[in-house]
Short mmCIF file of C-alpha atoms in Angstrom, two decimals:
data_model
loop_
_atom_site.label_atom_id
_atom_site.label_comp_id
_atom_site.label_asym_id
_atom_site.label_seq_id
_atom_site.Cartn_x
_atom_site.Cartn_y
_atom_site.Cartn_z
CA MET A 1 -6.30 44.05 67.70
CA SER A 2 -8.77 43.28 66.17
CA ASP A 3 -9.93 39.45 65.21
CA GLN A 4 -9.31 39.86 61.53
CA THR A 5 -5.37 41.17 62.08
CA MET A 6 -5.18 38.37 64.88
CA ALA A 7 -7.20 35.86 62.38
CA ALA A 8 -4.66 37.06 59.05
CA ALA A 9 -1.42 36.20 61.26
CA PRO A 10 0.41 33.37 61.51
CA GLN A 11 -0.77 31.17 64.39
CA PRO A 12 2.12 28.86 65.66
CA THR A 13 1.96 25.78 65.72
CA VAL A 14 1.17 23.97 69.14
CA GLY A 15 3.40 21.57 70.69
CA ILE A 16 6.28 22.23 67.93
CA LEU A 17 8.77 24.98 67.90
CA PRO A 18 9.87 26.94 65.33
CA GLU A 19 12.29 25.37 64.52
CA GLU A 20 11.39 22.69 64.04
CA ALA A 21 8.13 23.41 62.12
CA ASP A 22 10.68 24.50 59.45
CA LEU A 23 12.54 21.17 59.43
CA HIS A 24 9.26 19.30 58.66
CA THR A 25 8.36 22.13 56.23
CA ALA A 26 11.72 21.66 53.88
CA GLU A 27 11.24 17.27 54.80
CA ALA A 28 7.76 17.68 53.05
CA ARG A 29 9.20 19.45 50.12
CA VAL A 30 12.42 17.17 49.24
CA ASN A 31 9.41 14.40 49.46
CA LYS A 32 7.44 16.28 47.09
CA HIS A 33 10.16 16.34 44.27
CA LYS A 34 11.58 12.78 44.91
CA ALA A 35 11.11 10.53 42.54
CA ASP A 36 8.56 7.98 42.84
CA TRP A 37 10.04 4.31 41.48
CA ARG A 38 6.50 2.18 42.39
CA GLY A 39 5.44 2.25 38.97
CA TRP A 40 8.87 0.65 38.09
CA LYS A 41 8.24 -2.24 40.63
CA PHE A 42 4.98 -3.51 38.25
CA MET A 43 6.94 -3.03 35.25
CA TRP A 44 9.96 -4.67 35.97
CA PRO A 45 9.19 -8.08 34.60
CA PHE A 46 8.13 -7.18 31.83
CA ALA A 47 10.93 -4.78 31.19
CA VAL A 48 13.44 -7.47 31.72
CA VAL A 49 12.05 -9.73 29.39
CA PHE A 50 12.09 -6.80 26.84
CA VAL A 51 15.30 -5.97 26.90
CA PHE A 52 16.18 -9.74 27.27
CA VAL A 53 14.30 -10.82 24.06
CA PHE A 54 14.38 -7.55 21.99
CA ILE A 55 16.60 -4.83 23.20
CA ILE A 56 19.97 -7.14 23.14
CA PRO A 57 19.00 -8.90 19.74
CA ILE A 58 19.14 -6.08 18.07
CA VAL A 59 21.94 -4.44 19.57
CA TYR A 60 24.19 -7.87 19.33
CA ALA A 61 22.47 -7.82 14.96
CA ILE A 62 24.09 -4.87 14.77
CA TYR A 63 27.50 -5.57 16.48
CA ILE A 64 27.79 -8.67 14.00
CA SER A 65 26.76 -6.68 10.76
CA PHE A 66 30.24 -5.33 10.93
CA PHE A 67 31.84 -8.37 11.08
CA LYS A 68 32.73 -11.17 8.34
CA LYS A 69 33.58 -14.88 8.97
CA GLN A 70 36.39 -15.38 6.77
CA MET A 71 38.17 -19.34 6.22
CA VAL A 72 41.59 -18.11 6.92
CA GLY A 73 41.60 -15.94 9.76
CA GLY A 74 38.53 -16.68 11.78
CA THR A 75 35.95 -13.28 12.09
CA LYS A 76 37.43 -10.22 10.99
CA PHE A 77 35.98 -6.46 11.26
CA VAL A 78 35.03 -4.65 8.00
CA GLY A 79 33.16 -1.82 8.94
CA PHE A 80 29.92 -0.92 6.44
CA GLU A 81 31.34 -3.52 3.68
CA ASN A 82 28.20 -6.16 4.57
CA TYR A 83 25.82 -2.98 3.96
CA ALA A 84 28.01 -1.68 0.57
CA ARG A 85 27.53 -5.57 -0.51
CA LEU A 86 23.54 -5.90 0.29
CA ILE A 87 23.03 -2.35 -1.46
CA GLN A 88 24.31 -3.82 -4.87
CA ASP A 89 22.77 -7.93 -4.22
CA PRO A 90 20.80 -7.78 -7.11
CA GLN A 91 18.66 -10.90 -5.22
CA PHE A 92 18.36 -8.76 -1.82
CA TRP A 93 16.19 -6.29 -4.01
CA SER A 94 14.51 -8.22 -6.09
CA SER A 95 13.28 -9.74 -2.93
CA VAL A 96 12.49 -6.30 -1.96
CA GLY A 97 10.59 -5.68 -4.84
CA ARG A 98 8.61 -8.70 -5.01
CA VAL A 99 7.27 -7.47 -0.85
CA THR A 100 6.54 -4.78 -1.79
CA ILE A 101 4.10 -5.51 -5.01
CA PHE A 102 2.66 -8.12 -2.12
CA THR A 103 1.79 -5.06 -0.02
CA VAL A 104 0.79 -2.33 -2.58
CA PHE A 105 -1.54 -5.13 -3.80
CA GLN A 106 -2.66 -7.22 -1.02
CA VAL A 107 -3.02 -4.43 2.09
CA PRO A 108 -6.03 -2.35 0.63
CA ILE A 109 -8.30 -5.73 -0.72
CA MET A 110 -7.57 -7.02 2.93
CA LEU A 111 -8.55 -4.15 4.72
CA PHE A 112 -11.08 -2.80 2.09
CA LEU A 113 -12.61 -6.62 2.47
CA ALA A 114 -12.09 -5.99 6.57
CA ALA A 115 -13.89 -2.59 6.50
CA ALA A 116 -16.98 -3.90 4.47
CA MET A 117 -17.46 -6.98 7.05
CA ALA A 118 -17.16 -4.25 10.26
CA LEU A 119 -19.97 -2.13 8.31
CA ALA A 120 -21.94 -5.35 8.13
CA LEU A 121 -21.83 -6.41 11.38
CA ASP A 122 -22.23 -2.54 12.87
CA SER A 123 -25.23 -2.15 10.45
CA MET A 124 -27.29 -4.28 12.46
CA LYS A 125 -29.12 -5.94 10.08
CA LEU A 126 -26.68 -8.97 9.82
CA HIS A 127 -28.67 -12.39 10.76
CA GLY A 128 -26.06 -14.81 12.57
CA THR A 129 -23.76 -11.74 13.77
CA LYS A 130 -22.19 -14.12 16.69
CA PHE A 131 -21.46 -16.87 14.25
CA PHE A 132 -20.08 -14.18 11.31
CA ARG A 133 -17.85 -12.43 13.74
CA ILE A 134 -15.87 -15.60 14.89
CA SER A 135 -16.45 -17.41 11.92
CA THR A 136 -14.28 -14.66 9.95
CA PHE A 137 -12.22 -14.39 12.93
CA LEU A 138 -11.30 -17.85 13.26
CA PRO A 139 -8.81 -17.97 10.66
CA TYR A 140 -6.50 -16.08 12.12
CA ALA A 141 -6.51 -18.17 15.39
CA VAL A 142 -5.29 -21.05 12.75
CA PRO A 143 -1.24 -21.01 12.59
CA ALA A 144 0.21 -20.49 9.75
CA VAL A 145 1.55 -23.20 9.08
CA VAL A 146 -1.10 -24.91 9.66
CA SER A 147 -2.75 -22.56 7.15
CA THR A 148 -0.55 -23.03 4.24
CA MET A 149 -0.30 -26.67 4.42
CA ILE A 150 -4.31 -26.36 4.03
CA TRP A 151 -4.42 -24.03 1.59
CA GLY A 152 -1.34 -25.85 0.00
CA PHE A 153 -3.41 -29.07 -0.45
CA VAL A 154 -6.64 -27.12 -2.19
CA TYR A 155 -4.66 -25.33 -4.71
CA GLY A 156 -2.91 -28.69 -5.96
CA ALA A 157 -3.47 -29.21 -9.33
CA LYS A 158 -3.30 -33.11 -9.41
CA TYR A 159 -4.62 -34.31 -5.82
CA GLY A 160 -6.38 -31.04 -4.32
CA LEU A 161 -9.05 -29.17 -4.86
CA VAL A 162 -8.25 -27.05 -7.91
CA GLY A 163 -7.10 -30.34 -9.22
CA SER A 164 -10.23 -32.12 -8.65
CA LEU A 165 -12.74 -28.93 -10.32
CA ASN A 166 -10.18 -29.25 -13.48
CA ASP A 167 -11.51 -32.50 -13.90
CA PHE A 168 -14.44 -31.53 -13.70
CA LEU A 169 -14.68 -28.95 -15.73
CA GLY A 170 -12.46 -29.80 -18.10
CA THR A 171 -10.01 -27.04 -17.00
CA ASN A 172 -6.15 -26.75 -16.76
CA ILE A 173 -6.15 -24.06 -13.71
CA ASP A 174 -2.85 -23.84 -12.33
CA VAL A 175 -3.08 -21.34 -8.83
CA LEU A 176 0.56 -22.38 -8.17
CA ASN A 177 1.90 -20.95 -11.40
CA PRO A 178 4.85 -18.96 -11.06
CA ASP A 179 2.86 -15.88 -12.69
CA VAL A 180 0.09 -16.43 -10.43
CA LEU A 181 2.25 -17.54 -7.35
CA LEU A 182 1.81 -14.53 -5.34
CA ALA A 183 -1.78 -13.78 -6.25
CA SER A 184 -2.02 -17.36 -4.34
CA ILE A 185 -0.17 -16.30 -1.20
CA ALA A 186 -2.12 -12.36 -1.19
CA ASN A 187 -5.19 -14.40 -0.91
CA ILE A 188 -3.48 -17.29 1.77
CA ASN A 189 -2.77 -13.98 3.84
CA THR A 190 -6.16 -12.03 3.46
CA TRP A 191 -7.78 -15.55 4.77
CA GLU A 192 -5.43 -15.41 7.65
CA TYR A 193 -5.66 -11.56 8.57
CA ALA A 194 -8.95 -10.14 7.19
CA GLY A 195 -11.04 -11.06 10.35
CA TYR A 196 -8.52 -9.53 13.14
CA ASN A 197 -8.66 -6.22 10.96
CA MET A 198 -12.33 -6.24 10.93
CA LEU A 199 -12.28 -6.44 14.74
CA ILE A 200 -10.18 -3.51 15.27
CA PHE A 201 -12.48 -1.96 12.71
CA TYR A 202 -15.59 -2.89 13.95
CA SER A 203 -14.21 -2.22 17.96
CA SER A 204 -14.00 1.76 16.69
CA LEU A 205 -17.82 1.65 15.03
CA SER A 206 -18.84 0.69 18.47
CA THR A 207 -18.07 3.13 20.06
CA ILE A 208 -20.06 5.39 18.00
CA PRO A 209 -23.95 6.23 19.92
CA HIS A 210 -26.52 4.45 17.98
CA SER A 211 -28.49 7.53 18.92
CA LEU A 212 -26.33 9.63 16.36
CA TYR A 213 -27.46 7.13 14.13
CA GLU A 214 -31.08 7.59 14.62
CA ALA A 215 -30.91 11.54 14.52
CA ALA A 216 -29.27 11.29 11.62
CA SER A 217 -32.44 8.87 10.03
CA ILE A 218 -34.71 11.52 11.39
CA ASP A 219 -33.29 14.06 9.44
CA GLY A 220 -33.47 12.71 6.59
CA ALA A 221 -30.21 10.76 5.98
CA SER A 222 -29.83 7.75 3.81
CA GLU A 223 -27.48 4.54 4.95
CA TRP A 224 -25.04 5.28 2.84
CA GLN A 225 -24.92 8.85 3.49
CA ILE A 226 -24.57 7.73 7.23
CA VAL A 227 -22.04 5.47 6.57
CA LYS A 228 -19.79 8.09 4.31
CA LYS A 229 -20.73 11.24 6.64
CA ILE A 230 -20.39 9.17 10.39
CA LYS A 231 -18.76 5.69 10.11
CA LEU A 232 -16.16 6.00 7.84
CA PRO A 233 -14.72 9.19 9.78
CA GLU A 234 -14.62 6.70 12.38
CA LEU A 235 -11.90 4.28 10.87
CA LYS A 236 -9.41 7.30 10.30
CA GLY A 237 -7.85 6.29 13.24
CA SER A 238 -8.12 2.54 13.60
CA LEU A 239 -7.43 2.23 9.32
CA ALA A 240 -3.66 3.93 10.40
CA ILE A 241 -3.02 1.34 12.61
CA THR A 242 -4.29 -1.93 10.78
CA VAL A 243 -2.19 -0.22 7.57
CA ILE A 244 1.31 0.09 9.87
CA PHE A 245 0.65 -3.39 11.42
CA SER A 246 0.10 -5.02 7.64
CA ILE A 247 2.90 -3.12 6.31
CA ILE A 248 5.04 -4.64 8.89
CA GLY A 249 3.57 -8.05 8.14
CA SER A 250 3.47 -7.83 4.59
CA PHE A 251 7.29 -6.96 4.59
CA GLN A 252 8.29 -10.31 6.98
CA LEU A 253 6.23 -12.71 4.93
CA PHE A 254 7.92 -16.23 5.49
CA ASN A 255 5.67 -18.67 6.46
CA GLU A 256 4.06 -19.05 3.84
CA PRO A 257 6.30 -19.20 1.08
CA SER A 258 8.73 -21.33 2.81
CA ILE A 259 5.96 -24.05 3.32
CA LEU A 260 5.04 -23.70 0.00
CA GLN A 261 8.65 -23.62 -1.38
CA ASN A 262 7.79 -27.94 -1.46
CA MET A 263 4.71 -27.80 -3.07
CA VAL A 264 5.11 -25.63 -5.94
CA PRO A 265 6.93 -27.43 -8.80
CA GLY A 266 10.08 -26.20 -10.14
CA ASN A 267 11.97 -23.20 -8.42
CA ALA A 268 9.31 -20.87 -8.27
CA ILE A 269 10.15 -20.23 -4.79
CA THR A 270 13.67 -19.28 -4.32
CA THR A 271 15.33 -18.58 -1.11
CA TYR A 272 15.40 -15.12 -1.98
CA TYR A 273 11.51 -14.74 -2.60
CA THR A 274 11.30 -12.83 0.25
CA PRO A 275 14.24 -10.55 2.56
CA ASN A 276 13.04 -13.09 5.36
CA MET A 277 13.88 -16.13 3.54
CA TYR A 278 17.46 -14.41 2.34
CA ALA A 279 18.23 -13.76 5.41
CA TYR A 280 17.40 -17.13 7.12
CA ASN A 281 18.66 -18.52 4.44
CA LEU A 282 21.83 -16.96 4.73
CA SER A 283 22.08 -17.60 7.83
CA PHE A 284 21.75 -21.35 8.46
CA THR A 285 22.17 -22.37 5.36
CA GLY A 286 25.30 -20.35 3.36
CA ASN A 287 26.60 -19.67 7.01
CA GLN A 288 26.85 -15.71 6.35
CA SER A 289 24.96 -14.77 10.15
CA ASN A 290 26.95 -11.61 9.80
CA TYR A 291 25.57 -10.89 5.94
CA ALA A 292 22.22 -11.58 7.19
CA ALA A 293 22.42 -9.87 10.44
CA ALA A 294 22.72 -6.90 8.21
CA LEU A 295 20.01 -7.59 5.65
CA ALA A 296 17.87 -7.48 8.73
CA ILE A 297 19.07 -4.35 10.10
CA VAL A 298 18.25 -2.88 7.12
CA MET A 299 14.97 -4.48 6.25
CA ALA A 300 14.04 -2.76 9.78
CA ILE A 301 15.11 0.55 9.30
CA ILE A 302 13.11 0.06 5.53
CA THR A 303 9.90 -0.88 7.60
CA MET A 304 10.03 1.11 10.28
CA ALA A 305 10.43 4.47 7.88
CA ILE A 306 7.51 3.22 6.02
CA ALA A 307 5.94 2.98 8.96
CA TYR A 308 6.46 5.90 10.48
CA VAL A 309 5.53 7.89 6.93
CA VAL A 310 2.29 6.07 7.14
CA GLN A 311 1.97 7.42 10.72
CA LEU A 312 2.17 11.26 10.02
CA LYS A 313 0.05 11.08 7.27
CA SER A 314 -2.79 10.11 9.15
CA MET A 315 -1.83 12.50 11.99
CA LYS A 316 -1.94 14.47 9.27
CA GLU A 317 -5.28 13.66 8.09
CA GLN A 318 -6.94 13.40 11.45
CA MET A 319 -6.10 17.08 12.27
CA LYS A 320 -7.85 18.23 8.98
#
């Protein structure tokens, strides 16, 4: 027999019988397909908190939305009666329409300002970039309740900054007037979250190598062409994220109108000014927690549907 034939022939395992070798091979094959749970050992603390803080409350809200508390007879199963009532509730649709208008106007303005600030930072031509970056992000670190109280004082037509300007200029400006109140709330939200979105845009721009800018400049590209052809396309991915987060935040509008409610004269901010305010007042003031749960579930579905449509559109744009 030649050396090549001997090398090609299977060699017996030294010190191990053929039956033992087959057994070890079978065990190795079984262990290869055995589930590995080591990753879950690291994830279980978060998973437990997520289930108790997020999943269980949602399931419970869905459960109680099919019931109704009655003065006589206690809690009664009513099926989809709360949802049918919600569809015919003009106060609910009024609040939804209000936050929709708020979202349509406030979100584009805020994201435009955030993108402009991010482009200014990335241009490397802005003096005091560290101070500018911190100062624009600082409003996000201020709690919404505190920032709303600060802006409520600024908006005050009698004792606030607007009132002082009216006395100085001889004008009669009232930014808490019901006609412009929603715009005033939008201004507070823009001040709070523009810096946060600016950092997201700036992080995306930071991934672009500056050698690409230098090459474009050598080829004769102007500053605007660099922004249009290189920087703006890079912001598409982060733009989708910021749009989704902003839409979710807008439909959850609660702190600003609820704090300003006591500062605004008359009944400009009603108990159903936003869907979240309506659900809160139904549950804790009107003792209608079941109906409030149905409202919360419907708003969650509406918000998720809008966010999903935005995400699909963004994915199609990025694939072009």
